[in-house]
């Protein structure tokens, strides 16, 4: 069983727990709490991700809002750009990102494709008010990915 953890709300996690994770998906502030690295850009995100890998996580995906996300494994460091949208409400953006990430992983997409899919879904979610009403439909996500290609 591959365990994927969105560490929100942020709290300290011990190495025993972290070593059981396949993927962890902190945002900047959660990554800082977990690693004591102030995450303000992709180089600092990579430093924080490396610490998470050293603590036993297989894949660290640090989300950075409109900037996108950083994927870090032992073999891969990849920046996946975000999407420029007219944001009105970030409620549930992290939840939408993580739900979409799991869907794409279950479909066998590559890590980069998975994060692109999740970034698109999260970007769409911030264009609407509320939590549940902001969750995009698959066709909307696919349309956004086609526009960005």
Backbone as JSON Lines, residues from 0, in Angstrom:
{"i":0,"aa":"X","n":[0.85,-1.17,0.0],"ca":[0.0,0.0,0.0],"c":[0.9,1.24,0.0]}
{"i":1,"aa":"X","n":[0.65,2.13,-0.94],"ca":[1.41,3.39,-1.0],"c":[0.63,4.45,-0.24]}
{"i":2,"aa":"X","n":[1.27,5.06,0.74],"ca":[0.63,6.07,1.57],"c":[1.02,7.46,1.07]}
{"i":3,"aa":"X","n":[0.02,8.3,0.87],"ca":[0.21,9.68,0.44],"c":[-0.34,10.56,1.55]}
{"i":4,"aa":"X","n":[0.48,11.5,2.04],"ca":[0.07,12.34,3.16],"c":[0.11,13.81,2.78]}
{"i":5,"aa":"X","n":[-1.01,14.47,2.98],"ca":[-1.08,15.93,2.93],"c":[-0.96,16.38,4.38]}
{"i":6,"aa":"X","n":[0.17,16.95,4.79],"ca":[0.38,17.25,6.21],"c":[-0.3,18.55,6.66]}
{"i":7,"aa":"X","n":[-1.59,18.64,6.44],"ca":[-2.35,19.82,6.85],"c":[-3.46,19.39,7.8]}
{"i":8,"aa":"X","n":[-3.68,20.11,8.87],"ca":[-2.91,21.27,9.27],"c":[-1.51,20.87,9.74]}
{"i":9,"aa":"X","n":[-0.58,21.77,9.56],"ca":[0.82,21.49,9.84],"c":[1.05,21.14,11.3]}
{"i":10,"aa":"X","n":[1.83,20.09,11.5],"ca":[2.28,19.71,12.84],"c":[3.55,18.89,12.68]}
{"i":11,"aa":"X","n":[4.4,18.85,13.69],"ca":[5.63,18.05,13.58],"c":[5.3,16.57,13.37]}
{"i":12,"aa":"X","n":[6.11,15.91,12.55],"ca":[5.94,14.47,12.28],"c":[7.26,13.77,12.54]}
{"i":13,"aa":"X","n":[7.21,12.62,13.19],"ca":[8.47,11.93,13.48],"c":[8.91,11.06,12.3]}
{"i":14,"aa":"X","n":[10.19,10.68,12.34],"ca":[10.78,9.91,11.24],"c":[10.12,8.55,11.06]}
{"i":15,"aa":"X","n":[9.61,7.97,12.13],"ca":[8.94,6.67,12.0],"c":[7.74,6.79,11.08]}
{"i":16,"aa":"X","n":[6.96,7.84,11.26],"ca":[5.81,8.07,10.38],"c":[6.27,8.42,8.97]}
{"i":17,"aa":"X","n":[7.21,9.35,8.86],"ca":[7.67,9.78,7.54],"c":[8.23,8.62,6.72]}
{"i":18,"aa":"X","n":[8.89,7.69,7.38],"ca":[9.51,6.56,6.65],"c":[8.47,5.59,6.08]}
{"i":19,"aa":"X","n":[7.21,5.74,6.49],"ca":[6.15,4.87,5.94],"c":[5.49,5.49,4.71]}
{"i":20,"aa":"X","n":[5.86,6.71,4.38],"ca":[5.17,7.44,3.31],"c":[5.79,7.21,1.95]}
{"i":21,"aa":"X","n":[4.93,7.09,0.97],"ca":[5.38,7.11,-0.42],"c":[5.5,8.56,-0.87]}
{"i":22,"aa":"X","n":[4.45,9.36,-0.65],"ca":[4.44,10.77,-1.06],"c":[3.99,11.64,0.11]}
{"i":23,"aa":"X","n":[4.65,12.79,0.24],"ca":[4.18,13.83,1.15],"c":[4.0,15.1,0.31]}
{"i":24,"aa":"X","n":[2.95,15.87,0.6],"ca":[2.62,17.03,-0.24],"c":[2.44,18.31,0.59]}
{"i":25,"aa":"X","n":[3.48,18.76,1.28],"ca":[3.32,19.99,2.05],"c":[3.32,21.23,1.16]}
{"i":26,"aa":"X","n":[2.67,22.29,1.64],"ca":[2.84,23.6,1.01],"c":[4.07,24.25,1.64]}
{"i":27,"aa":"X","n":[4.32,25.51,1.32],"ca":[5.54,26.16,1.81],"c":[5.61,26.19,3.34]}
{"i":28,"aa":"X","n":[4.54,26.6,4.0],"ca":[4.58,26.72,5.46],"c":[4.65,25.35,6.14]}
{"i":29,"aa":"X","n":[3.97,24.37,5.58],"ca":[4.04,23.01,6.15],"c":[5.44,22.43,5.97]}
{"i":30,"aa":"X","n":[6.05,22.67,4.81],"ca":[7.42,22.19,4.58],"c":[8.39,22.84,5.56]}
{"i":31,"aa":"X","n":[8.18,24.13,5.83],"ca":[9.05,24.82,6.79],"c":[8.9,24.22,8.18]}
{"i":32,"aa":"X","n":[7.68,23.96,8.6],"ca":[7.46,23.38,9.93],"c":[8.12,22.0,10.04]}
{"i":33,"aa":"X","n":[8.07,21.23,8.96],"ca":[8.63,19.87,8.98],"c":[10.15,19.83,8.88]}
{"i":34,"aa":"X","n":[10.75,20.89,8.3],"ca":[12.19,20.82,8.0],"c":[13.02,21.96,8.58]}
{"i":35,"aa":"X","n":[12.39,22.97,9.12],"ca":[13.08,24.19,9.59],"c":[13.76,24.95,8.46]}
{"i":36,"aa":"X","n":[13.35,24.74,7.22],"ca":[13.84,25.5,6.08],"c":[12.73,26.47,5.67]}
{"i":37,"aa":"X","n":[13.06,27.75,5.59],"ca":[12.09,28.74,5.13],"c":[11.92,28.57,3.62]}
{"i":38,"aa":"X","n":[10.75,28.11,3.19],"ca":[10.51,27.83,1.78],"c":[9.88,29.07,1.13]}
{"i":39,"aa":"X","n":[10.69,29.74,0.3],"ca":[10.24,30.96,-0.36],"c":[10.38,30.88,-1.88]}
{"i":40,"aa":"X","n":[11.12,29.89,-2.35],"ca":[11.37,29.75,-3.79],"c":[11.74,28.29,-4.06]}
{"i":41,"aa":"X","n":[11.99,27.97,-5.32],"ca":[12.27,26.56,-5.64],"c":[13.59,26.05,-5.06]}
{"i":42,"aa":"X","n":[14.68,26.83,-5.01],"ca":[15.89,26.31,-4.36],"c":[15.67,25.96,-2.88]}
{"i":43,"aa":"X","n":[14.94,26.81,-2.15],"ca":[14.68,26.48,-0.75],"c":[13.7,25.31,-0.63]}
{"i":44,"aa":"X","n":[12.76,25.2,-1.56],"ca":[11.86,24.05,-1.57],"c":[12.64,22.76,-1.79]}
{"i":45,"aa":"X","n":[13.63,22.81,-2.68],"ca":[14.45,21.62,-2.93],"c":[15.22,21.21,-1.68]}
{"i":46,"aa":"X","n":[15.76,22.18,-0.95],"ca":[16.47,21.87,0.3],"c":[15.52,21.19,1.3]}
{"i":47,"aa":"X","n":[14.33,21.74,1.44],"ca":[13.34,21.15,2.36],"c":[12.96,19.74,1.9]}
{"i":48,"aa":"X","n":[12.75,19.58,0.6],"ca":[12.38,18.26,0.06],"c":[13.48,17.24,0.31]}
{"i":49,"aa":"X","n":[14.72,17.65,0.17],"ca":[15.84,16.74,0.4],"c":[15.85,16.26,1.85]}
{"i":50,"aa":"X","n":[15.55,17.15,2.78],"ca":[15.46,16.75,4.19],"c":[14.35,15.72,4.39]}
{"i":51,"aa":"X","n":[13.21,15.93,3.74],"ca":[12.11,14.96,3.86],"c":[12.52,13.6,3.29]}
{"i":52,"aa":"X","n":[13.27,13.6,2.19],"ca":[13.76,12.33,1.64],"c":[14.72,11.67,2.63]}
{"i":53,"aa":"X","n":[15.6,12.46,3.22],"ca":[16.54,11.91,4.21],"c":[15.82,11.34,5.43]}
{"i":54,"aa":"X","n":[14.62,11.83,5.69],"ca":[13.84,11.34,6.82],"c":[12.97,10.14,6.45]}
{"i":55,"aa":"X","n":[13.07,9.68,5.19],"ca":[12.43,8.42,4.81],"c":[11.33,8.5,3.78]}
{"i":56,"aa":"X","n":[10.89,9.7,3.41],"ca":[9.84,9.84,2.39],"c":[10.42,9.46,1.03]}
{"i":57,"aa":"X","n":[9.64,8.79,0.18],"ca":[10.12,8.43,-1.16],"c":[9.97,9.57,-2.15]}
{"i":58,"aa":"X","n":[8.85,10.3,-2.07],"ca":[8.58,11.41,-3.0],"c":[8.08,12.6,-2.19]}
{"i":59,"aa":"X","n":[8.76,13.74,-2.36],"ca":[8.29,14.98,-1.74],"c":[7.79,15.89,-2.86]}
{"i":60,"aa":"X","n":[6.56,16.34,-2.72],"ca":[5.97,17.29,-3.67],"c":[5.6,18.52,-2.85]}
{"i":61,"aa":"X","n":[6.35,19.59,-3.04],"ca":[6.09,20.82,-2.29],"c":[5.29,21.76,-3.18]}
{"i":62,"aa":"X","n":[4.09,22.08,-2.72],"ca":[3.21,22.94,-3.51],"c":[3.48,24.4,-3.16]}
{"i":63,"aa":"X","n":[3.46,25.24,-4.2],"ca":[3.83,26.65,-4.02],"c":[2.85,27.59,-4.72]}
{"i":64,"aa":"X","n":[1.56,27.23,-4.68],"ca":[0.54,28.1,-5.25],"c":[0.73,28.34,-6.73]}
{"i":65,"aa":"X","n":[0.61,29.6,-7.13],"ca":[0.7,29.96,-8.55],"c":[2.06,29.62,-9.15]}
{"i":66,"aa":"X","n":[3.09,29.54,-8.31],"ca":[4.44,29.19,-8.81],"c":[4.48,27.75,-9.33]}
{"i":67,"aa":"X","n":[3.62,26.9,-8.79],"ca":[3.61,25.5,-9.19],"c":[4.0,24.59,-8.04]}
{"i":68,"aa":"X","n":[4.74,23.54,-8.38],"ca":[5.14,22.56,-7.37],"c":[6.5,21.99,-7.72]}
{"i":69,"aa":"X","n":[7.21,21.57,-6.7],"ca":[8.5,20.9,-6.87],"c":[8.31,19.43,-6.57]}
{"i":70,"aa":"X","n":[8.78,18.58,-7.47],"ca":[8.8,17.13,-7.24],"c":[10.24,16.76,-6.94]}
{"i":71,"aa":"X","n":[10.47,16.03,-5.86],"ca":[11.82,15.59,-5.51],"c":[11.79,14.13,-5.12]}
{"i":72,"aa":"X","n":[12.62,13.34,-5.8],"ca":[12.89,11.96,-5.41],"c":[14.41,11.82,-5.39]}
{"i":73,"aa":"X","n":[14.91,10.65,-5.11],"ca":[16.37,10.43,-5.15],"c":[16.9,10.6,-6.58]}
{"i":74,"aa":"X","n":[16.08,10.3,-7.57],"ca":[16.52,10.35,-8.97],"c":[16.03,11.58,-9.72]}
{"i":75,"aa":"X","n":[15.1,12.33,-9.18],"ca":[14.42,13.37,-9.95],"c":[14.24,14.64,-9.13]}
{"i":76,"aa":"X","n":[14.52,15.76,-9.77],"ca":[14.13,17.07,-9.25],"c":[13.44,17.77,-10.4]}
{"i":77,"aa":"X","n":[12.17,18.12,-10.23],"ca":[11.4,18.69,-11.33],"c":[10.49,19.79,-10.8]}
{"i":78,"aa":"X","n":[10.56,20.94,-11.47],"ca":[9.62,22.02,-11.19],"c":[8.48,21.9,-12.18]}
{"i":79,"aa":"X","n":[7.27,21.84,-11.67],"ca":[6.08,21.79,-12.52],"c":[5.37,23.13,-12.35]}
{"i":80,"aa":"X","n":[5.36,23.96,-13.4],"ca":[4.79,25.3,-13.28],"c":[3.3,25.29,-12.93]}
{"i":81,"aa":"X","n":[2.89,26.36,-12.28],"ca":[1.48,26.53,-11.96],"c":[0.74,27.17,-13.13]}
{"i":82,"aa":"X","n":[-0.5,27.51,-12.9],"ca":[-1.36,28.1,-13.92],"c":[-1.78,29.5,-13.46]}
{"i":83,"aa":"X","n":[-1.73,30.46,-14.37],"ca":[-2.19,31.81,-14.04],"c":[-3.7,31.86,-14.21]}
{"i":84,"aa":"X","n":[-4.37,32.17,-13.11],"ca":[-5.84,32.27,-13.12],"c":[-6.24,33.48,-12.28]}
{"i":85,"aa":"X","n":[-7.48,33.86,-12.38],"ca":[-8.03,34.92,-11.53],"c":[-8.57,34.28,-10.26]}
{"i":86,"aa":"X","n":[-7.74,34.25,-9.23],"ca":[-8.11,33.58,-7.98],"c":[-9.09,34.44,-7.19]}
{"i":87,"aa":"X","n":[-10.12,33.78,-6.66],"ca":[-11.1,34.46,-5.81],"c":[-11.21,33.83,-4.42]}
{"i":88,"aa":"X","n":[-10.83,32.56,-4.27],"ca":[-10.98,31.87,-2.99],"c":[-10.1,30.62,-3.0]}
{"i":89,"aa":"X","n":[-9.13,30.58,-2.1],"ca":[-8.23,29.42,-2.08],"c":[-8.74,28.28,-1.19]}
{"i":90,"aa":"X","n":[-9.94,28.42,-0.63],"ca":[-10.51,27.36,0.19],"c":[-10.53,26.05,-0.6]}
{"i":91,"aa":"X","n":[-9.99,25.01,-0.02],"ca":[-9.99,23.65,-0.57],"c":[-9.02,23.43,-1.72]}
{"i":92,"aa":"X","n":[-8.19,24.42,-2.05],"ca":[-7.23,24.22,-3.15],"c":[-6.28,23.05,-2.85]}
{"i":93,"aa":"X","n":[-5.82,22.95,-1.61],"ca":[-4.95,21.84,-1.23],"c":[-5.66,20.5,-1.31]}
{"i":94,"aa":"X","n":[-6.9,20.48,-0.88],"ca":[-7.69,19.24,-0.95],"c":[-7.91,18.82,-2.4]}
{"i":95,"aa":"X","n":[-8.23,19.79,-3.25],"ca":[-8.43,19.5,-4.67],"c":[-7.12,19.01,-5.29]}
{"i":96,"aa":"X","n":[-6.01,19.66,-4.94],"ca":[-4.7,19.23,-5.45],"c":[-4.46,17.77,-5.08]}
{"i":97,"aa":"X","n":[-4.62,17.44,-3.8],"ca":[-4.31,16.09,-3.34],"c":[-5.26,15.04,-3.89]}
{"i":98,"aa":"X","n":[-6.54,15.35,-3.96],"ca":[-7.49,14.4,-4.55],"c":[-7.18,14.13,-6.01]}
{"i":99,"aa":"X","n":[-6.85,15.19,-6.75],"ca":[-6.52,15.03,-8.16],"c":[-5.2,14.3,-8.35]}
{"i":100,"aa":"X","n":[-4.26,14.55,-7.45],"ca":[-2.97,13.86,-7.49],"c":[-3.18,12.35,-7.37]}
{"i":101,"aa":"X","n":[-4.0,11.94,-6.43],"ca":[-4.25,10.51,-6.21],"c":[-4.96,9.9,-7.42]}
{"i":102,"aa":"X","n":[-5.92,10.61,-7.99],"ca":[-6.61,10.12,-9.19],"c":[-5.6,9.86,-10.3]}
{"i":103,"aa":"X","n":[-4.75,10.85,-10.57],"ca":[-3.78,10.72,-11.66],"c":[-2.77,9.61,-11.38]}
{"i":104,"aa":"X","n":[-2.37,9.45,-10.12],"ca":[-1.44,8.36,-9.78],"c":[-2.11,7.01,-10.01]}
{"i":105,"aa":"X","n":[-3.36,6.9,-9.59],"ca":[-4.09,5.63,-9.76],"c":[-4.26,5.28,-11.23]}
{"i":106,"aa":"X","n":[-4.28,6.29,-12.08],"ca":[-4.39,6.06,-13.52],"c":[-3.05,5.73,-14.18]}
{"i":107,"aa":"X","n":[-1.98,5.73,-13.39],"ca":[-0.68,5.34,-13.91],"c":[0.1,6.44,-14.6]}
{"i":108,"aa":"X","n":[-0.28,7.69,-14.38],"ca":[0.45,8.8,-14.98],"c":[1.84,8.92,-14.34]}
{"i":109,"aa":"X","n":[2.78,9.53,-15.06],"ca":[4.1,9.79,-14.49],"c":[3.96,10.82,-13.37]}
{"i":110,"aa":"X","n":[5.0,10.95,-12.56],"ca":[4.95,11.95,-11.49],"c":[4.72,13.35,-12.05]}
{"i":111,"aa":"X","n":[5.42,13.69,-13.13],"ca":[5.24,15.02,-13.72],"c":[3.81,15.21,-14.24]}
{"i":112,"aa":"X","n":[3.28,14.23,-14.94],"ca":[1.9,14.31,-15.44],"c":[0.9,14.41,-14.29]}
{"i":113,"aa":"X","n":[1.18,13.67,-13.23],"ca":[0.33,13.66,-12.05],"c":[0.25,15.05,-11.43]}
{"i":114,"aa":"X","n":[1.42,15.68,-11.27],"ca":[1.46,17.0,-10.65],"c":[0.87,18.06,-11.59]}
{"i":115,"aa":"X","n":[1.08,17.93,-12.89],"ca":[0.44,18.85,-13.84],"c":[-1.08,18.78,-13.71]}
{"i":116,"aa":"X","n":[-1.61,17.58,-13.64],"ca":[-3.05,17.36,-13.49],"c":[-3.55,18.0,-12.19]}
{"i":117,"aa":"X","n":[-2.82,17.75,-11.1],"ca":[-3.22,18.29,-9.8],"c":[-3.1,19.82,-9.76]}
{"i":118,"aa":"X","n":[-2.04,20.36,-10.37],"ca":[-1.89,21.82,-10.44],"c":[-3.06,22.45,-11.19]}
{"i":119,"aa":"X","n":[-3.44,21.84,-12.31],"ca":[-4.57,22.37,-13.1],"c":[-5.86,22.34,-12.28]}
{"i":120,"aa":"X","n":[-6.09,21.24,-11.59],"ca":[-7.31,21.12,-10.77],"c":[-7.32,22.16,-9.66]}
{"i":121,"aa":"X","n":[-6.2,22.33,-8.97],"ca":[-6.13,23.31,-7.89],"c":[-6.3,24.73,-8.42]}
{"i":122,"aa":"X","n":[-5.69,25.01,-9.57],"ca":[-5.84,26.35,-10.17],"c":[-7.3,26.64,-10.49]}
{"i":123,"aa":"X","n":[-7.97,25.68,-11.05],"ca":[-9.4,25.86,-11.35],"c":[-10.21,26.07,-10.08]}
{"i":124,"aa":"X","n":[-9.83,25.37,-9.01],"ca":[-10.61,25.46,-7.78],"c":[-10.57,26.84,-7.16]}
{"i":125,"aa":"X","n":[-9.49,27.58,-7.34],"ca":[-9.4,28.9,-6.72],"c":[-10.15,29.98,-7.49]}
{"i":126,"aa":"X","n":[-10.71,29.61,-8.64],"ca":[-11.47,30.58,-9.44],"c":[-12.94,30.65,-9.03]}
{"i":127,"aa":"X","n":[-13.33,29.81,-8.06],"ca":[-14.73,29.77,-7.6],"c":[-14.77,29.9,-6.08]}
{"i":128,"aa":"X","n":[-15.89,30.35,-5.56],"ca":[-16.06,30.48,-4.12],"c":[-16.45,29.14,-3.5]}
{"i":129,"aa":"X","n":[-15.97,28.93,-2.28],"ca":[-16.38,27.76,-1.52],"c":[-15.46,26.57,-1.69]}
{"i":130,"aa":"X","n":[-15.8,25.52,-0.98],"ca":[-14.99,24.31,-1.02],"c":[-15.53,23.33,-2.05]}
{"i":131,"aa":"X","n":[-16.62,22.66,-1.72],"ca":[-17.17,21.66,-2.63],"c":[-17.56,22.24,-3.99]}
{"i":132,"aa":"X","n":[-18.18,23.42,-4.05],"ca":[-18.55,23.96,-5.36],"c":[-17.34,24.3,-6.24]}
{"i":133,"aa":"X","n":[-16.18,24.47,-5.62],"ca":[-15.0,24.86,-6.39],"c":[-14.26,23.67,-7.0]}
{"i":134,"aa":"X","n":[-14.59,22.45,-6.6],"ca":[-13.91,21.27,-7.14],"c":[-14.26,21.13,-8.63]}
{"i":135,"aa":"X","n":[-13.25,21.15,-9.49],"ca":[-13.53,21.11,-10.93],"c":[-13.92,19.72,-11.42]}
{"i":136,"aa":"X","n":[-14.61,19.7,-12.52],"ca":[-14.92,18.44,-13.2],"c":[-13.72,18.05,-14.05]}
{"i":137,"aa":"X","n":[-13.6,16.77,-14.32],"ca":[-12.47,16.26,-15.09],"c":[-12.34,16.96,-16.45]}
{"i":138,"aa":"X","n":[-13.45,17.19,-17.12],"ca":[-13.41,17.82,-18.43],"c":[-12.8,19.23,-18.33]}
{"i":139,"aa":"X","n":[-13.06,19.93,-17.24],"ca":[-12.48,21.26,-17.04],"c":[-10.96,21.17,-16.86]}
{"i":140,"aa":"X","n":[-10.52,20.17,-16.11],"ca":[-9.08,19.97,-15.89],"c":[-8.4,19.65,-17.22]}
{"i":141,"aa":"X","n":[-8.98,18.74,-17.97],"ca":[-8.39,18.35,-19.25],"c":[-8.35,19.53,-20.22]}
{"i":142,"aa":"X","n":[-9.38,20.36,-20.21],"ca":[-9.42,21.55,-21.07],"c":[-8.29,22.51,-20.69]}
{"i":143,"aa":"X","n":[-8.08,22.7,-19.4],"ca":[-7.0,23.59,-18.95],"c":[-5.64,23.05,-19.35]}
{"i":144,"aa":"X","n":[-5.45,21.75,-19.23],"ca":[-4.18,21.15,-19.62],"c":[-3.93,21.32,-21.12]}
{"i":145,"aa":"X","n":[-4.97,21.19,-21.92],"ca":[-4.82,21.38,-23.37],"c":[-4.47,22.83,-23.7]}
{"i":146,"aa":"X","n":[-5.07,23.78,-23.0],"ca":[-4.78,25.2,-23.23],"c":[-3.32,25.52,-22.9]}
{"i":147,"aa":"X","n":[-2.8,24.87,-21.86],"ca":[-1.43,25.13,-21.39],"c":[-0.39,24.45,-22.27]}
{"i":148,"aa":"X","n":[-0.78,23.43,-23.01],"ca":[0.19,22.66,-23.82],"c":[0.76,23.46,-24.97]}
